[in-house]
GROMACS .gro file of C-alpha atoms in nm:
model
  461
    1MET     CA    1  -0.706   1.538   4.378
    2PRO     CA    2  -0.614   1.561   4.007
    3PRO     CA    3  -0.896   1.643   3.764
    4THR     CA    4  -1.068   1.344   3.609
    5GLN     CA    5  -0.969   1.282   3.247
    6PRO     CA    6  -1.274   1.276   3.015
    7HIS     CA    7  -1.197   0.940   2.855
    8ARG     CA    8  -1.151   0.774   3.196
    9ALA     CA    9  -1.479   0.917   3.316
   10ALA     CA   10  -1.653   0.786   3.005
   11ARG     CA   11  -1.503   0.442   3.065
   12ARG     CA   12  -1.632   0.435   3.424
   13ALA     CA   13  -1.975   0.556   3.319
   14ALA     CA   14  -2.054   0.235   3.136
   15ALA     CA   15  -1.912  -0.093   3.253
   16GLY     CA   16  -1.739  -0.282   2.977
   17ALA     CA   17  -1.742   0.017   2.740
   18TYR     CA   18  -1.429   0.162   2.583
   19ARG     CA   19  -1.361   0.490   2.412
   20LEU     CA   20  -1.093   0.519   2.145
   21VAL     CA   21  -0.877   0.827   2.187
   22ARG     CA   22  -0.657   0.942   1.901
   23THR     CA   23  -0.300   1.004   2.008
   24PRO     CA   24  -0.175   1.320   1.839
   25PRO     CA   25   0.147   1.278   1.641
   26GLY     CA   26   0.454   1.381   1.834
   27PRO     CA   27   0.682   1.655   1.709
   28VAL     CA   28   0.946   1.550   1.457
   29ASP     CA   29   1.274   1.735   1.463
   30PRO     CA   30   1.387   1.843   1.117
   31PRO     CA   31   1.684   1.641   0.991
   32LEU     CA   32   2.025   1.796   0.948
   33LEU     CA   33   2.078   1.834   0.574
   34ASP     CA   34   2.406   1.877   0.391
   35ALA     CA   35   2.455   2.143   0.125
   36ALA     CA   36   2.356   1.916  -0.165
   37GLN     CA   37   2.034   1.810   0.006
   38GLN     CA   38   1.949   2.169   0.097
   39SER     CA   39   1.992   2.282  -0.263
   40VAL     CA   40   1.735   2.022  -0.370
   41VAL     CA   41   1.498   2.128  -0.093
   42ASP     CA   42   1.533   2.491  -0.203
   43HIS     CA   43   1.439   2.407  -0.565
   44ARG     CA   44   1.108   2.575  -0.636
   45HIS     CA   45   1.021   2.577  -1.005
   46GLY     CA   46   1.086   2.371  -1.314
   47PRO     CA   47   1.233   2.023  -1.365
   48LEU     CA   48   1.516   1.873  -1.161
   49LEU     CA   49   1.685   1.533  -1.171
   50VAL     CA   50   1.844   1.421  -0.844
   51LEU     CA   51   2.105   1.143  -0.865
   52ALA     CA   52   2.104   0.968  -0.529
   53GLY     CA   53   2.289   0.647  -0.449
   54PRO     CA   54   2.197   0.412  -0.164
   55GLY     CA   55   2.224   0.570   0.179
   56THR     CA   56   2.262   0.927   0.053
   57GLY     CA   57   1.938   1.052   0.211
   58LYS     CA   58   1.719   1.037  -0.099
   59THR     CA   59   1.388   0.978   0.077
   60THR     CA   60   1.470   1.228   0.351
   61THR     CA   61   1.544   1.492   0.088
   62LEU     CA   62   1.221   1.416  -0.098
   63VAL     CA   63   1.016   1.445   0.222
   64GLU     CA   64   1.188   1.769   0.319
   65SER     CA   65   1.135   1.912  -0.030
   66VAL     CA   66   0.762   1.844  -0.013
   67ALA     CA   67   0.740   1.968   0.348
   68ARG     CA   68   0.914   2.295   0.262
   69ARG     CA   69   0.682   2.354  -0.033
   70VAL     CA   70   0.382   2.309   0.197
   71ARG     CA   71   0.529   2.525   0.476
   72THR     CA   72   0.600   2.809   0.233
   73GLY     CA   73   0.239   2.828   0.119
   74GLY     CA   74   0.203   2.544  -0.128
   75ASP     CA   75  -0.134   2.370  -0.134
   76PRO     CA   76  -0.083   2.005  -0.025
   77GLU     CA   77  -0.367   1.896  -0.251
   78ARG     CA   78  -0.179   2.033  -0.553
   79ILE     CA   79   0.132   1.825  -0.485
   80LEU     CA   80   0.164   1.468  -0.617
   81VAL     CA   81   0.426   1.216  -0.504
   82LEU     CA   82   0.464   0.902  -0.716
   83THR     CA   83   0.656   0.584  -0.643
   84PHE     CA   84   0.659   0.223  -0.762
   85SER     CA   85   0.540   0.004  -0.473
   86ARG     CA   86   0.261   0.014  -0.218
   87LYS     CA   87   0.509  -0.030   0.064
   88ALA     CA   88   0.712   0.273  -0.048
   89ALA     CA   89   0.395   0.480  -0.091
   90VAL     CA   90   0.278   0.398   0.264
   91GLU     CA   91   0.620   0.486   0.404
   92LEU     CA   92   0.621   0.819   0.221
   93ARG     CA   93   0.272   0.903   0.346
   94ASP     CA   94   0.368   0.820   0.704
   95ARG     CA   95   0.686   1.027   0.690
   96LEU     CA   96   0.509   1.321   0.530
   97ALA     CA   97   0.233   1.308   0.792
   98ALA     CA   98   0.488   1.303   1.075
   99ARG     CA   99   0.690   1.583   0.921
  100LEU     CA  100   0.387   1.806   0.857
  101GLY     CA  101   0.249   1.752   1.205
  102GLY     CA  102  -0.081   1.596   1.115
  103SER     CA  103  -0.194   1.865   0.868
  104THR     CA  104  -0.324   1.779   0.522
  105VAL     CA  105  -0.075   1.547   0.355
  106PRO     CA  106   0.001   1.558  -0.019
  107GLN     CA  107  -0.108   1.260  -0.224
  108ALA     CA  108   0.161   0.991  -0.221
  109THR     CA  109   0.070   0.691  -0.432
  110THR     CA  110   0.197   0.438  -0.684
  111PHE     CA  111   0.185   0.493  -1.058
  112HIS     CA  112  -0.073   0.218  -1.096
  113SER     CA  113  -0.300   0.356  -0.823
  114PHE     CA  114  -0.285   0.700  -0.982
  115CYS     CA  115  -0.364   0.554  -1.325
  116TYR     CA  116  -0.658   0.356  -1.188
  117ALA     CA  117  -0.800   0.667  -1.018
  118LEU     CA  118  -0.762   0.864  -1.341
  119LEU     CA  119  -0.947   0.598  -1.540
  120ARG     CA  120  -1.222   0.570  -1.279
  121ALA     CA  121  -1.269   0.948  -1.277
  122HIS     CA  122  -1.327   0.951  -1.654
  123GLN     CA  123  -1.486   0.610  -1.701
  124ASP     CA  124  -1.780   0.606  -1.941
  125ALA     CA  125  -2.079   0.519  -1.725
  126GLU     CA  126  -2.276   0.387  -2.024
  127LEU     CA  127  -2.002   0.141  -2.125
  128PHE     CA  128  -1.892   0.032  -1.779
  129ALA     CA  129  -2.172  -0.011  -1.527
  130GLU     CA  130  -1.925  -0.165  -1.282
  131PRO     CA  131  -1.576  -0.039  -1.193
  132LEU     CA  132  -1.294  -0.182  -1.400
  133ARG     CA  133  -1.117  -0.467  -1.226
  134LEU     CA  134  -0.744  -0.520  -1.240
  135LEU     CA  135  -0.605  -0.862  -1.327
  136SER     CA  136  -0.348  -0.998  -1.087
  137GLY     CA  137  -0.033  -1.154  -1.230
  138PRO     CA  138  -0.155  -1.515  -1.187
  139GLU     CA  139  -0.495  -1.426  -1.338
  140GLN     CA  140  -0.330  -1.270  -1.642
  141ASP     CA  141  -0.109  -1.577  -1.680
  142LEU     CA  142  -0.420  -1.797  -1.673
  143VAL     CA  143  -0.598  -1.588  -1.939
  144VAL     CA  144  -0.296  -1.598  -2.171
  145ARG     CA  145  -0.251  -1.973  -2.131
  146GLU     CA  146  -0.620  -2.044  -2.191
  147LEU     CA  147  -0.617  -1.836  -2.510
  148LEU     CA  148  -0.303  -2.010  -2.634
  149GLU     CA  149  -0.449  -2.353  -2.559
  150GLY     CA  150  -0.765  -2.256  -2.745
  151GLN     CA  151  -0.560  -2.143  -3.043
  152ALA     CA  152  -0.372  -2.475  -3.043
  153GLU     CA  153  -0.704  -2.661  -3.059
  154LEU     CA  154  -0.833  -2.437  -3.339
  155ALA     CA  155  -0.507  -2.485  -3.531
  156GLY     CA  156  -0.553  -2.861  -3.507
  157ALA     CA  157  -0.901  -2.823  -3.654
  158GLY     CA  158  -0.780  -2.587  -3.926
  159ARG     CA  159  -0.981  -2.288  -3.791
  160ALA     CA  160  -0.706  -2.084  -3.625
  161GLN     CA  161  -0.746  -1.705  -3.626
  162VAL     CA  162  -0.385  -1.650  -3.518
  163THR     CA  163  -0.117  -1.816  -3.729
  164TRP     CA  164   0.193  -1.894  -3.528
  165PRO     CA  165   0.510  -2.004  -3.710
  166ASP     CA  166   0.543  -2.380  -3.747
  167GLU     CA  167   0.846  -2.397  -3.517
  168LEU     CA  168   0.642  -2.241  -3.232
  169ARG     CA  169   0.318  -2.438  -3.253
  170ALA     CA  170   0.446  -2.718  -3.032
  171CYS     CA  171   0.521  -2.459  -2.762
  172LEU     CA  172   0.176  -2.301  -2.743
  173THR     CA  173   0.063  -2.497  -2.439
  174THR     CA  174   0.384  -2.459  -2.235
  175ARG     CA  175   0.416  -2.224  -1.939
  176GLY     CA  176   0.742  -2.080  -2.070
  177PHE     CA  177   0.587  -1.975  -2.401
  178ALA     CA  178   0.294  -1.816  -2.220
  179ASP     CA  179   0.540  -1.613  -2.010
  180GLU     CA  180   0.717  -1.493  -2.325
  181VAL     CA  181   0.391  -1.393  -2.492
  182ARG     CA  182   0.279  -1.212  -2.180
  183ALA     CA  183   0.606  -1.017  -2.178
  184VAL     CA  184   0.561  -0.919  -2.545
  185LEU     CA  185   0.210  -0.793  -2.472
  186ALA     CA  186   0.329  -0.585  -2.177
  187ARG     CA  187   0.627  -0.433  -2.360
  188SER     CA  188   0.408  -0.349  -2.660
  189ARG     CA  189   0.160  -0.154  -2.448
  190GLU     CA  190   0.437   0.016  -2.252
  191LEU     CA  191   0.575   0.142  -2.584
  192GLY     CA  192   0.229   0.257  -2.689
  193LEU     CA  193   0.193  -0.004  -2.964
  194GLY     CA  194  -0.146  -0.142  -3.057
  195ALA     CA  195  -0.211  -0.458  -3.255
  196ASP     CA  196  -0.192  -0.276  -3.593
  197ALA     CA  197   0.132  -0.094  -3.507
  198LEU     CA  198   0.293  -0.414  -3.379
  199ASP     CA  199   0.182  -0.598  -3.692
  200ALA     CA  200   0.331  -0.328  -3.916
  201PHE     CA  201   0.657  -0.335  -3.722
  202ALA     CA  202   0.671  -0.715  -3.747
  203ARG     CA  203   0.621  -0.700  -4.125
  204ARG     CA  204   0.896  -0.440  -4.166
  205THR     CA  205   1.143  -0.643  -3.963
  206GLY     CA  206   1.045  -0.981  -4.106
  207ARG     CA  207   0.934  -1.134  -3.774
  208PRO     CA  208   0.639  -1.372  -3.827
  209ASP     CA  209   0.641  -1.455  -3.455
  210TRP     CA  210   0.577  -1.088  -3.366
  211GLN     CA  211   0.316  -1.071  -3.640
  212ALA     CA  212   0.132  -1.360  -3.472
  213ALA     CA  213   0.176  -1.186  -3.137
  214ALA     CA  214   0.005  -0.879  -3.285
  215ALA     CA  215  -0.299  -1.085  -3.383
  216PHE     CA  216  -0.293  -1.245  -3.038
  217LEU     CA  217  -0.280  -0.898  -2.877
  218ALA     CA  218  -0.597  -0.796  -3.060
  219GLU     CA  219  -0.779  -1.109  -2.944
  220TYR     CA  220  -0.644  -1.072  -2.589
  221LEU     CA  221  -0.766  -0.712  -2.560
  222ASP     CA  222  -1.109  -0.809  -2.693
  223VAL     CA  223  -1.136  -1.077  -2.423
  224LEU     CA  224  -1.035  -0.834  -2.149
  225ASP     CA  225  -1.285  -0.573  -2.269
  226ALA     CA  226  -1.562  -0.833  -2.276
  227GLN     CA  227  -1.483  -0.927  -1.917
  228GLY     CA  228  -1.444  -0.566  -1.801
  229VAL     CA  229  -1.090  -0.618  -1.670
  230LEU     CA  230  -0.746  -0.468  -1.733
  231ASP     CA  231  -0.393  -0.586  -1.680
  232TYR     CA  232  -0.136  -0.348  -1.535
  233ALA     CA  233   0.032  -0.259  -1.865
  234GLU     CA  234  -0.304  -0.182  -2.027
  235LEU     CA  235  -0.402   0.025  -1.722
  236VAL     CA  236  -0.103   0.258  -1.763
  237HIS     CA  237  -0.144   0.268  -2.142
  238ARG     CA  238  -0.506   0.383  -2.120
  239ALA     CA  239  -0.421   0.635  -1.848
  240VAL     CA  240  -0.151   0.782  -2.074
  241LEU     CA  241  -0.397   0.812  -2.362
  242LEU     CA  242  -0.636   0.993  -2.130
  243ALA     CA  243  -0.371   1.225  -1.988
  244GLU     CA  244  -0.257   1.322  -2.338
  245ARG     CA  245  -0.605   1.441  -2.437
  246ALA     CA  246  -0.626   1.820  -2.443
  247ASP     CA  247  -0.921   1.843  -2.203
  248ILE     CA  248  -0.774   1.598  -1.952
  249ALA     CA  249  -0.432   1.764  -1.974
  250ALA     CA  250  -0.594   2.097  -1.894
  251ALA     CA  251  -0.772   1.941  -1.595
  252LEU     CA  252  -0.445   1.792  -1.467
  253ALA     CA  253  -0.280   2.134  -1.507
  254ARG     CA  254  -0.547   2.281  -1.282
  255THR     CA  255  -0.500   1.999  -1.030
  256TYR     CA  256  -0.121   1.980  -0.970
  257ASP     CA  257   0.153   2.238  -0.931
  258ALA     CA  258   0.439   2.002  -0.852
  259VAL     CA  259   0.511   1.632  -0.910
  260TYR     CA  260   0.777   1.435  -0.720
  261VAL     CA  261   0.894   1.090  -0.832
  262ASP     CA  262   1.087   0.841  -0.620
  263GLU     CA  263   1.301   0.562  -0.772
  264TYR     CA  264   1.277   0.716  -1.118
  265GLN     CA  265   1.522   0.461  -1.263
  266ASP     CA  266   1.239   0.204  -1.246
  267ALA     CA  267   1.013   0.398  -1.485
  268ASP     CA  268   0.913   0.240  -1.814
  269ALA     CA  269   0.836   0.419  -2.140
  270ALA     CA  270   0.462   0.449  -2.067
  271GLN     CA  271   0.523   0.599  -1.723
  272VAL     CA  272   0.762   0.855  -1.873
  273ARG     CA  273   0.488   0.954  -2.118
  274LEU     CA  274   0.248   0.988  -1.826
  275LEU     CA  275   0.492   1.217  -1.647
  276ARG     CA  276   0.527   1.428  -1.962
  277ALA     CA  277   0.153   1.480  -1.958
  278LEU     CA  278   0.142   1.545  -1.581
  279ALA     CA  279   0.429   1.792  -1.593
  280GLY     CA  280   0.284   1.975  -1.892
  281HIS     CA  281   0.542   1.861  -2.149
  282HIS     CA  282   0.382   1.790  -2.485
  283GLY     CA  283   0.516   1.643  -2.805
  284ALA     CA  284   0.606   1.302  -2.942
  285PRO     CA  285   0.757   1.057  -2.689
  286GLY     CA  286   1.133   1.072  -2.703
  287ALA     CA  287   1.134   1.422  -2.851
  288PRO     CA  288   1.196   1.738  -2.647
  289GLY     CA  289   0.871   1.875  -2.512
  290THR     CA  290   0.752   2.222  -2.425
  291PRO     CA  291   0.844   2.341  -2.074
  292GLY     CA  292   0.589   2.259  -1.808
  293ARG     CA  293   0.531   2.244  -1.435
  294THR     CA  294   0.767   2.151  -1.155
  295LEU     CA  295   0.889   1.791  -1.173
  296VAL     CA  296   1.153   1.660  -0.931
  297ALA     CA  297   1.272   1.303  -0.998
  298PHE     CA  298   1.498   1.108  -0.763
  299GLY     CA  299   1.683   0.803  -0.891
  300ASP     CA  300   2.004   0.608  -0.938
  301PRO     CA  301   2.077   0.465  -1.284
  302ASP     CA  302   2.319   0.216  -1.126
  303GLN     CA  303   2.020   0.056  -0.949
  304SER     CA  304   1.813   0.004  -1.264
  305ILE     CA  305   1.754  -0.372  -1.232
  306TYR     CA  306   1.394  -0.416  -1.349
  307ALA     CA  307   1.445  -0.428  -1.724
  308PHE     CA  308   1.266  -0.765  -1.726
  309ARG     CA  309   0.956  -0.576  -1.603
  310GLY     CA  310   0.988  -0.308  -1.869
  311ALA     CA  311   1.191  -0.051  -1.673
  312ASP     CA  312   1.404   0.153  -1.912
  313VAL     CA  313   1.721   0.320  -1.779
  314ASN     CA  314   1.702   0.557  -2.077
  315GLY     CA  315   1.422   0.736  -1.893
  316ILE     CA  316   1.662   0.870  -1.633
  317LEU     CA  317   1.950   0.917  -1.878
  318ASP     CA  318   1.732   1.126  -2.110
  319PHE     CA  319   1.559   1.324  -1.834
  320PRO     CA  320   1.742   1.656  -1.895
  321GLU     CA  321   1.631   1.663  -2.261
  322THR     CA  322   1.288   1.508  -2.208
  323PHE     CA  323   1.192   1.768  -1.945
  324PRO     CA  324   1.358   2.098  -2.044
  325ARG     CA  325   1.354   2.420  -1.844
  326GLY     CA  326   1.148   2.722  -1.931
  327ASP     CA  327   1.416   2.861  -2.163
  328GLY     CA  328   1.441   2.529  -2.346
  329SER     CA  329   1.777   2.430  -2.196
  330PRO     CA  330   1.824   2.081  -2.046
  331ALA     CA  331   1.693   2.024  -1.695
  332PRO     CA  332   1.954   2.064  -1.419
  333VAL     CA  333   2.102   1.760  -1.246
  334ALA     CA  334   2.176   1.755  -0.873
  335VAL     CA  335   2.381   1.492  -0.688
  336LEU     CA  336   2.353   1.373  -0.328
  337GLY     CA  337   2.714   1.290  -0.255
  338THR     CA  338   2.728   1.187   0.112
  339SER     CA  339   2.673   0.819   0.195
  340ARG     CA  340   2.548   0.765   0.550
  341ARG     CA  341   2.462   0.396   0.531
  342SER     CA  342   2.773   0.204   0.428
  343GLY     CA  343   3.121   0.203   0.578
  344ALA     CA  344   3.408   0.330   0.367
  345ALA     CA  345   3.538  -0.015   0.269
  346LEU     CA  346   3.197  -0.145   0.164
  347LEU     CA  347   3.121   0.175  -0.026
  348ALA     CA  348   3.453   0.157  -0.210
  349ALA     CA  349   3.379  -0.200  -0.322
  350THR     CA  350   3.035  -0.112  -0.458
  351ARG     CA  351   3.172   0.192  -0.639
  352LEU     CA  352   3.442  -0.018  -0.806
  353LEU     CA  353   3.168  -0.232  -0.956
  354ALA     CA  354   2.953   0.067  -1.054
  355ARG     CA  355   3.236   0.235  -1.242
  356ARG     CA  356   3.253  -0.061  -1.482
  357MET     CA  357   2.896   0.009  -1.599
  358PRO     CA  358   2.858   0.265  -1.879
  359LEU     CA  359   2.664   0.578  -1.789
  360THR     CA  360   2.632   0.810  -2.086
  361ARG     CA  361   2.424   1.116  -2.178
  362LEU     CA  362   2.430   1.266  -1.828
  363PRO     CA  363   2.686   1.539  -1.750
  364ALA     CA  364   3.024   1.373  -1.689
  365ARG     CA  365   3.099   1.588  -1.384
  366LYS     CA  366   2.768   1.488  -1.223
  367VAL     CA  367   2.830   1.121  -1.299
  368ARG     CA  368   3.172   1.134  -1.133
  369ALA     CA  369   3.023   1.301  -0.826
  370HIS     CA  370   2.747   1.042  -0.815
  371ARG     CA  371   2.991   0.752  -0.831
  372GLU     CA  372   3.237   0.895  -0.579
  373PRO     CA  373   3.023   0.960  -0.269
  374ALA     CA  374   3.193   1.053   0.056
  375PRO     CA  375   3.138   0.808   0.345
  376VAL     CA  376   3.069   0.948   0.691
  377ARG     CA  377   3.223   0.651   0.875
  378ASP     CA  378   3.488   0.388   0.830
  379GLY     CA  379   3.436   0.015   0.841
  380GLY     CA  380   3.274  -0.250   0.630
  381ARG     CA  381   3.417  -0.569   0.488
  382VAL     CA  382   3.368  -0.749   0.159
  383GLU     CA  383   3.447  -1.117   0.108
  384VAL     CA  384   3.383  -1.325  -0.203
  385TYR     CA  385   3.333  -1.703  -0.197
  386THR     CA  386   3.274  -1.949  -0.479
  387TYR     CA  387   3.118  -2.294  -0.443
  388PRO     CA  388   3.084  -2.593  -0.677
  389THR     CA  389   2.709  -2.642  -0.626
  390PRO     CA  390   2.405  -2.439  -0.510
  391GLY     CA  391   2.364  -2.677  -0.215
  392ALA     CA  392   2.719  -2.618  -0.097
  393GLU     CA  393   2.664  -2.245  -0.130
  394LEU     CA  394   2.354  -2.249   0.092
  395ASP     CA  395   2.521  -2.472   0.351
  396ASN     CA  396   2.812  -2.232   0.380
  397VAL     CA  397   2.582  -1.927   0.398
  398ALA     CA  398   2.407  -2.092   0.692
  399ASP     CA  399   2.744  -2.170   0.852
  400ILE     CA  400   2.862  -1.808   0.817
  401LEU     CA  401   2.541  -1.676   0.976
  402ARG     CA  402   2.556  -1.921   1.267
  403ARG     CA  403   2.922  -1.843   1.337
  404ALA     CA  404   2.851  -1.470   1.331
  405HIS     CA  405   2.572  -1.517   1.584
  406LEU     CA  406   2.730  -1.776   1.814
  407GLU     CA  407   3.094  -1.669   1.804
  408ASP     CA  408   3.076  -1.295   1.737
  409GLY     CA  409   2.745  -1.223   1.911
  410VAL     CA  410   2.582  -1.057   1.609
  411PRO     CA  411   2.201  -1.046   1.661
  412TRP     CA  412   1.994  -1.229   1.402
  413ARG     CA  413   1.805  -0.908   1.321
  414GLU     CA  414   2.129  -0.744   1.204
  415MET     CA  415   2.191  -1.005   0.932
  416ALA     CA  416   2.038  -1.027   0.587
  417VAL     CA  417   2.055  -1.266   0.295
  418LEU     CA  418   1.997  -1.115  -0.048
  419VAL     CA  419   1.902  -1.324  -0.350
  420ARG     CA  420   1.868  -1.234  -0.714
  421ALA     CA  421   1.535  -1.397  -0.800
  422GLY     CA  422   1.303  -1.423  -0.502
  423GLY     CA  423   1.042  -1.656  -0.649
  424ARG     CA  424   1.301  -1.916  -0.751
  425SER     CA  425   1.565  -1.874  -0.481
  426ILE     CA  426   1.386  -1.795  -0.154
  427PRO     CA  427   1.215  -2.135  -0.105
  428ALA     CA  428   1.550  -2.318  -0.129
  429VAL     CA  429   1.720  -2.060   0.095
  430ARG     CA  430   1.444  -2.094   0.352
  431ARG     CA  431   1.471  -2.474   0.362
  432ALA     CA  432   1.849  -2.467   0.399
  433LEU     CA  433   1.860  -2.198   0.668
  434THR     CA  434   1.568  -2.336   0.865
  435SER     CA  435   1.724  -2.684   0.875
  436ALA     CA  436   2.046  -2.523   1.003
  437GLY     CA  437   1.860  -2.351   1.286
  438VAL     CA  438   1.876  -1.999   1.143
  439PRO     CA  439   1.553  -1.802   1.212
  440LEU     CA  440   1.404  -1.625   0.912
  441ASP     CA  441   1.174  -1.330   0.847
  442ILE     CA  442   1.063  -1.324   0.483
  443ASP     CA  443   0.853  -1.045   0.334
  444GLY     CA  444   0.524  -1.193   0.216
  445ASP     CA  445   0.554  -1.011  -0.116
  446ASP     CA  446   0.875  -1.203  -0.191
  447LEU     CA  447   0.733  -1.551  -0.136
  448PRO     CA  448   0.479  -1.701  -0.380
  449LEU     CA  449   0.163  -1.829  -0.213
  450ARG     CA  450   0.229  -2.184  -0.335
  451HIS     CA  451   0.552  -2.190  -0.133
  452GLU     CA  452   0.395  -2.078   0.197
  453PRO     CA  453   0.438  -2.353   0.463
  454ALA     CA  454   0.063  -2.368   0.525
  455VAL     CA  455  -0.029  -2.386   0.155
  456ALA     CA  456   0.230  -2.619   0.003
  457PRO     CA  457   0.099  -2.936   0.178
  458LEU     CA  458  -0.253  -2.865   0.051
  459LEU     CA  459  -0.130  -2.840  -0.306
  460THR     CA  460   0.062  -3.166  -0.284
  461ALA     CA  461  -0.212  -3.358  -0.099
   0.00000   0.00000   0.00000
């Protein structure tokens, strides 16, 4: 008779009782790396920029780099991995945990989570009895619109504190103007500009609209401070100011030996300044800094598409000079040149488009290697269609998907529809495909709450 397992005995001991048993993580075989990936994994000290196109094993290389540092004696608690979305951070943590076999996992988090933790750790208890709260995007939009509406009322009564140009006063209560003002506020803080600096810049350039925006920024920040809240741009700005203080910089130097960054092409100016402080590089932003700790950044300048959110492709283009080596020379640049995701024909089409985009300041030989990856398999097909109207376009997209499924036997899960602007495009795409009988799986982060099927009827009732 086989021995009784403890958890089964415990279950029989008490009727209706259950005992949760943790399943240990299974062994993960190390991936087979090519020479370029292995050279990145073997990098031990100093800065390194890794150019990695889609499907070249960027995340695998990052995970293996961190795992090797831990296996060769590095303290996991002294390693920081930064990325730009919660989903990516969770995936990195899971992959690191599986690769390290359940041992202590290095901190993998988003820039904003790291900044919030830094502010909380050094928050003045006398000034802030409660933890600072972050404004969501819709909440920030509401605050900006309410302030603008209040200014319009004060202007009508002749008591306005912020003087907007005459040609803009009729726009103060519109949603579009509020969005533009919100963008100006965010870009100003990302560039490290306060109300006084923005006002001085506006005067030098002869921009009365920016001068009014500077006065609005001062009022906006006063309102946020009174409410004990922060928006995301202000969160990073204050974290950068903290990290650049001598005492905090020394504490960070004692905390981290190595910093890894995923999707570095999405960094904005404030996040680059934060990395300079984390990696021990000091000096004015945009100027060469003193050599610091190990910083390995993975990115693809051809995928820099978030300029509307403040992302600055110059961050990755200027990396070698911004983060010099110990001898003061530019940081080295590595290239992952094997594409495992796309077939040769599809890869060739994407590279033809990429070559038309200028890519300066990085070593020309590295740029050529980055834009000429070697595919590991043939295949792929690219077809281009044009349609007279958006409705005709969606109808034909649905027809192509249905034909692929019904005639060619392609499973629905192996198809994808990509759009440029999720908030504006996905609701129309969903209606068209659903009416054509095409099943959909939409990420909740890509669909505004007001467009959810269960919410929309309540808003229109």
